[in-house]
Structure formats: structure tokens, C-alpha cells
mmCIF file of C-alpha atoms and ligand atoms in Angstrom:
data_model
loop_
_atom_site.group_PDB
_atom_site.id
_atom_site.type_symbol
_atom_site.label_atom_id
_atom_site.label_comp_id
_atom_site.label_asym_id
_atom_site.label_seq_id
_atom_site.Cartn_x
_atom_site.Cartn_y
_atom_site.Cartn_z
ATOM 1 C CA MET A 20 0.105 -0.112 0.060
ATOM 2 C CA GLU A 21 1.603 3.564 -0.887
ATOM 3 C CA GLU A 22 2.697 5.662 2.222
ATOM 4 C CA ARG A 23 1.880 9.034 2.194
ATOM 5 C CA SER A 24 3.987 11.667 3.975
ATOM 6 C CA THR A 25 1.921 14.739 4.939
ATOM 7 C CA GLU A 26 5.614 16.435 5.643
ATOM 8 C CA LEU A 27 6.451 15.949 2.276
ATOM 9 C CA GLY A 28 2.941 17.108 0.789
ATOM 10 C CA LEU A 29 2.799 20.367 2.761
ATOM 11 C CA GLU A 30 6.602 20.823 1.347
ATOM 12 C CA SER A 31 5.686 20.025 -2.475
ATOM 13 C CA SER A 32 2.471 22.385 -1.816
ATOM 14 C CA ARG A 33 4.613 24.904 -0.520
ATOM 15 C CA ILE A 34 7.400 24.853 -3.182
ATOM 16 C CA LEU A 35 4.391 24.748 -5.906
ATOM 17 C CA HIS A 36 2.863 27.742 -4.424
ATOM 18 C CA ALA A 37 5.651 29.648 -3.591
ATOM 19 C CA PRO A 38 5.857 31.393 -7.613
ATOM 20 C CA ARG A 39 2.492 32.053 -6.899
ATOM 21 C CA VAL A 40 2.111 34.365 -3.739
ATOM 22 C CA ALA A 41 5.189 35.722 -5.579
ATOM 23 C CA ASN A 42 3.165 36.605 -8.341
ATOM 24 C CA VAL A 43 0.593 38.162 -6.301
ATOM 25 C CA VAL A 44 2.895 40.227 -4.538
ATOM 26 C CA ASP A 45 4.389 41.413 -7.402
ATOM 27 C CA ALA A 46 1.117 42.553 -8.782
ATOM 28 C CA ILE A 47 0.136 44.442 -5.730
ATOM 29 C CA ILE A 48 3.513 45.971 -5.394
ATOM 30 C CA ASN A 49 4.229 46.964 -9.147
ATOM 31 C CA TRP A 50 0.149 48.412 -9.181
ATOM 32 C CA CYS A 51 0.968 50.608 -6.561
ATOM 33 C CA ARG A 52 4.001 51.440 -7.987
ATOM 34 C CA GLU A 53 2.646 52.372 -11.417
ATOM 35 C CA TYR A 54 -0.206 54.386 -10.116
ATOM 36 C CA SER A 55 2.429 56.402 -7.365
ATOM 37 C CA LEU A 56 5.342 57.783 -9.659
ATOM 38 C CA TRP A 57 7.140 60.741 -8.246
ATOM 39 C CA PRO A 58 8.757 62.173 -11.343
ATOM 40 C CA TYR A 59 11.843 64.454 -10.765
ATOM 41 C CA ALA A 60 11.967 67.096 -13.564
ATOM 42 C CA PHE A 61 15.403 67.826 -15.085
ATOM 43 C CA GLY A 62 14.166 70.275 -17.615
ATOM 44 C CA THR A 63 17.001 72.465 -19.308
ATOM 45 C CA ALA A 64 15.364 73.761 -22.806
ATOM 46 C CA CYS A 65 12.139 74.079 -24.119
ATOM 47 C CA CYS A 66 10.723 70.327 -23.974
ATOM 48 C CA ALA A 67 10.858 71.410 -20.192
ATOM 49 C CA ILE A 68 7.962 73.870 -21.130
ATOM 50 C CA GLU A 69 5.932 70.844 -22.663
ATOM 51 C CA PHE A 70 6.595 68.964 -19.373
ATOM 52 C CA MET A 71 4.941 71.836 -17.640
ATOM 53 C CA ALA A 72 1.905 71.509 -19.945
ATOM 54 C CA VAL A 73 1.506 67.750 -19.097
ATOM 55 C CA ALA A 74 2.013 68.822 -15.541
ATOM 56 C CA ALA A 75 -0.892 71.651 -15.957
ATOM 57 C CA SER A 76 -4.611 71.006 -15.604
ATOM 58 C CA HIS A 77 -5.407 70.686 -19.220
ATOM 59 C CA TYR A 78 -3.328 67.288 -19.592
ATOM 60 C CA ASP A 79 -3.615 66.684 -16.417
ATOM 61 C CA ILE A 80 -0.572 63.762 -15.111
ATOM 62 C CA SER A 81 -2.117 63.243 -11.988
ATOM 63 C CA ARG A 82 -4.767 61.063 -13.816
ATOM 64 C CA PHE A 83 -2.032 58.718 -13.920
ATOM 65 C CA GLY A 84 -0.945 59.086 -10.258
ATOM 66 C CA ALA A 85 2.497 60.599 -11.135
ATOM 67 C CA GLU A 86 1.846 64.539 -10.508
ATOM 68 C CA VAL A 87 4.070 64.515 -7.164
ATOM 69 C CA ILE A 88 6.740 66.109 -8.869
ATOM 70 C CA ARG A 89 9.857 66.514 -6.840
ATOM 71 C CA PHE A 90 13.219 68.697 -7.092
ATOM 72 C CA SER A 91 15.215 66.079 -4.897
ATOM 73 C CA PRO A 92 16.345 62.963 -6.342
ATOM 74 C CA ARG A 93 16.248 61.530 -3.126
ATOM 75 C CA GLN A 94 12.358 61.635 -3.035
ATOM 76 C CA ALA A 95 11.998 60.712 -7.080
ATOM 77 C CA ASP A 96 11.826 57.393 -8.853
ATOM 78 C CA LEU A 97 11.366 58.760 -12.562
ATOM 79 C CA LEU A 98 13.515 61.173 -13.880
ATOM 80 C CA ILE A 99 12.490 62.590 -16.887
ATOM 81 C CA VAL A 100 15.093 64.386 -18.809
ATOM 82 C CA SER A 101 13.494 67.303 -20.893
ATOM 83 C CA GLY A 102 16.016 69.285 -22.903
ATOM 84 C CA THR A 103 19.456 69.657 -24.167
ATOM 85 C CA ILE A 104 22.290 68.196 -22.157
ATOM 86 C CA SER A 105 25.847 69.989 -22.855
ATOM 87 C CA GLU A 106 28.616 68.069 -21.943
ATOM 88 C CA LYS A 107 28.970 70.304 -18.508
ATOM 89 C CA MET A 108 25.988 69.151 -17.420
ATOM 90 C CA ALA A 109 26.574 65.421 -18.264
ATOM 91 C CA PRO A 110 28.295 64.646 -14.664
ATOM 92 C CA ILE A 111 25.365 66.401 -13.078
ATOM 93 C CA LEU A 112 22.779 64.591 -14.322
ATOM 94 C CA ARG A 113 24.765 61.289 -13.901
ATOM 95 C CA LYS A 114 25.164 62.311 -9.924
ATOM 96 C CA ILE A 115 21.000 63.026 -10.054
ATOM 97 C CA TYR A 116 20.620 59.568 -11.217
ATOM 98 C CA ASP A 117 22.832 57.801 -8.947
ATOM 99 C CA GLN A 118 21.302 59.630 -5.944
ATOM 100 C CA ILE A 119 17.381 58.329 -6.955
ATOM 101 C CA CYS A 120 17.133 55.402 -5.250
ATOM 102 C CA GLU A 121 15.945 51.894 -6.710
ATOM 103 C CA PRO A 122 13.806 51.299 -8.021
ATOM 104 C CA LYS A 123 13.963 53.938 -10.833
ATOM 105 C CA TRP A 124 13.186 54.679 -14.139
ATOM 106 C CA VAL A 125 14.002 57.219 -16.769
ATOM 107 C CA ILE A 126 12.143 58.827 -19.667
ATOM 108 C CA ALA A 127 14.519 60.564 -22.427
ATOM 109 C CA HIS A 128 11.980 63.560 -23.232
ATOM 110 C CA GLY A 129 12.578 64.960 -27.002
ATOM 111 C CA ALA A 130 15.033 64.805 -29.643
ATOM 112 C CA CYS A 131 17.635 66.409 -27.502
ATOM 113 C CA ALA A 132 17.678 64.171 -24.869
ATOM 114 C CA CYS A 133 17.215 61.325 -27.197
ATOM 115 C CA SER A 134 19.918 61.897 -29.428
ATOM 116 C CA GLY A 135 21.476 65.227 -29.269
ATOM 117 C CA GLY A 136 18.622 66.293 -31.239
ATOM 118 C CA ILE A 137 19.698 69.127 -33.995
ATOM 119 C CA TYR A 138 22.581 69.995 -31.477
ATOM 120 C CA ASP A 139 25.227 67.690 -33.634
ATOM 121 C CA ASN A 140 28.601 69.617 -32.054
ATOM 122 C CA TYR A 141 31.014 69.156 -30.170
ATOM 123 C CA CYS A 142 29.272 70.464 -26.538
ATOM 124 C CA THR A 143 26.352 68.526 -26.646
ATOM 125 C CA VAL A 144 25.897 65.265 -25.326
ATOM 126 C CA GLN A 145 24.247 62.970 -28.202
ATOM 127 C CA GLY A 146 21.852 61.221 -26.355
ATOM 128 C CA ILE A 147 21.718 60.809 -22.255
ATOM 129 C CA ASP A 148 22.047 56.846 -22.881
ATOM 130 C CA THR A 149 25.751 57.573 -23.345
ATOM 131 C CA ILE A 150 25.636 58.701 -19.482
ATOM 132 C CA ILE A 151 22.684 56.876 -17.900
ATOM 133 C CA PRO A 152 20.341 54.068 -18.643
ATOM 134 C CA VAL A 153 16.746 54.771 -20.474
ATOM 135 C CA ASP A 154 13.845 52.813 -20.078
ATOM 136 C CA VAL A 155 11.816 55.145 -22.418
ATOM 137 C CA TYR A 156 12.464 57.523 -25.594
ATOM 138 C CA VAL A 157 9.832 60.149 -26.331
ATOM 139 C CA PRO A 158 10.906 61.522 -29.766
ATOM 140 C CA GLY A 159 10.056 64.972 -31.460
ATOM 141 C CA CYS A 160 11.366 68.526 -31.393
ATOM 142 C CA PRO A 161 9.457 68.982 -29.060
ATOM 143 C CA PRO A 162 7.146 66.028 -28.524
ATOM 144 C CA THR A 163 3.522 66.779 -27.620
ATOM 145 C CA PRO A 164 2.098 66.538 -24.210
ATOM 146 C CA GLU A 165 0.454 63.211 -25.124
ATOM 147 C CA ALA A 166 3.664 61.536 -26.469
ATOM 148 C CA LEU A 167 5.057 62.304 -22.782
ATOM 149 C CA LEU A 168 2.146 60.955 -21.345
ATOM 150 C CA ASP A 169 2.281 57.790 -23.750
ATOM 151 C CA GLY A 170 5.893 57.754 -22.632
ATOM 152 C CA LEU A 171 4.785 57.670 -19.139
ATOM 153 C CA ILE A 172 2.325 54.565 -19.809
ATOM 154 C CA LYS A 173 4.956 52.919 -21.452
ATOM 155 C CA ILE A 174 6.906 53.451 -18.069
ATOM 156 C CA GLN A 175 4.122 51.904 -16.445
ATOM 157 C CA LYS A 176 4.088 48.860 -18.729
ATOM 158 C CA ILE A 177 7.684 48.345 -17.863
ATOM 159 C CA ILE A 178 6.679 48.161 -14.337
ATOM 160 C CA GLU A 179 3.459 45.816 -14.395
ATOM 161 C CA GLY A 180 6.494 43.397 -15.641
ATOM 162 C CA GLU A 181 8.664 43.709 -13.113
ATOM 163 C CA SER A 182 9.024 41.338 -9.917
ATOM 164 C CA ILE A 183 10.409 41.690 -6.445
ATOM 165 C CA ARG A 184 12.862 38.943 -7.852
ATOM 166 C CA ASP A 185 14.918 40.704 -9.990
ATOM 167 C CA PRO A 186 18.285 41.541 -9.088
ATOM 168 C CA LYS A 187 17.559 45.215 -9.034
ATOM 169 C CA TYR A 188 15.537 45.159 -6.180
ATOM 170 C CA ARG A 189 18.208 43.086 -4.122
ATOM 171 C CA GLY A 190 20.817 45.995 -4.670
ATOM 172 C CA ALA A 191 23.018 43.540 -6.943
HETATM 173 S S1 SF4 B 212 14.022 68.501 -28.603
HETATM 174 FE FE1 SF4 B 212 13.625 70.276 -29.743
HETATM 175 S S2 SF4 B 212 11.989 71.333 -28.057
HETATM 176 FE FE2 SF4 B 212 13.382 69.700 -26.968
HETATM 177 S S3 SF4 B 212 14.948 71.008 -26.314
HETATM 178 FE FE3 SF4 B 212 15.296 70.168 -28.001
HETATM 179 S S4 SF4 B 212 15.379 71.691 -29.419
HETATM 180 FE FE4 SF4 B 212 14.164 72.179 -27.881
#
């Protein structure tokens, strides 16, 4: 007759259910993160005006839960770089990125931030991804407010697919 061990059963059920529990925890945490992004606005040129339009009442970024604009990297988790970045600004941008705690996400807002834009010269950074990692690129000169909101939604989609089991959440 087959002998059954309760202990073994419990253990295997624990193993079987562990990923499911983690998935539920992921879903809850990701949902909270998605709809409570705190943007740090690194605005240096005209694209920053478009960002201001997004934050104002007509486009109303608060519909996406991202209206708590911070001016301290220590209180933010979404870096939005809007405008031209000169070589002199590059180390400052890097420092601000480093001061934002994980988890953090980055939007390159506008052609200048994405690729240097029309400024193909010695003093302009040819894309902020040469200094910091970028999650979403929003092209245009300037991009419309709707385009930035679309970028924000893409960040939310990225967050949806993340897991607390990712090495980035363990400080690795
Ligand atoms: S992409 Fe165009 S609008 Fe935006 S900062 Fe550069 S020049 Fe200005």
C-alpha cells in the first residue's frame, strides 16, 4: 500500500505555491508603483515647457498618479530628462541619477535628450543614454504632451512586468 507523508505533501505544496504568492505580491507592489510615480523633472530647454503642459490642468498628469513632482532626487523614482544636455551638465545628470534610489526609471523626453537633436556639435551630449540608462525614449522636437503621457504609460507597462525577484531589487 502506498504510504503518504503529510510533511512531504506540505513541502511540495509550498514549493508549488511559492511562485504564485510571489506573483500576487508582484502584482500588488507593481500596481502601487505604477500609479504613484514621483517624477524628478530635469528640464534644461524647450521640452521642459511641454513637461509643464503635461503637469498642468489640461493634460493633467495626476490622472496617471504621477503629479507629485519632486526636485530632490532622494524623493523621486522617475527621472524625466527634458531638453538639451551639454557636456558640462553630463556629470550633474549622472550624479542626480545615482542619487535616486532603486527602483527607478528614466524617460528621455525630446530629440535632444534622445540623441542630441539638432545640436550635432562638440558641446552637446549625443543622447543621455551615453551617461545613464534610459527606459523610454519620447521623440519629437518638441514632443507633444500626449507623447510624454504615452511615454509615462510605457513606463507603467514596464513596471507591470517587473518582479521583486529581479536582482535590481536586491541591490545587485
Ligand atoms: S528637442 Fe527640440 S524642443 Fe526639445 S529641447 Fe531640443 S530643441 Fe528644444
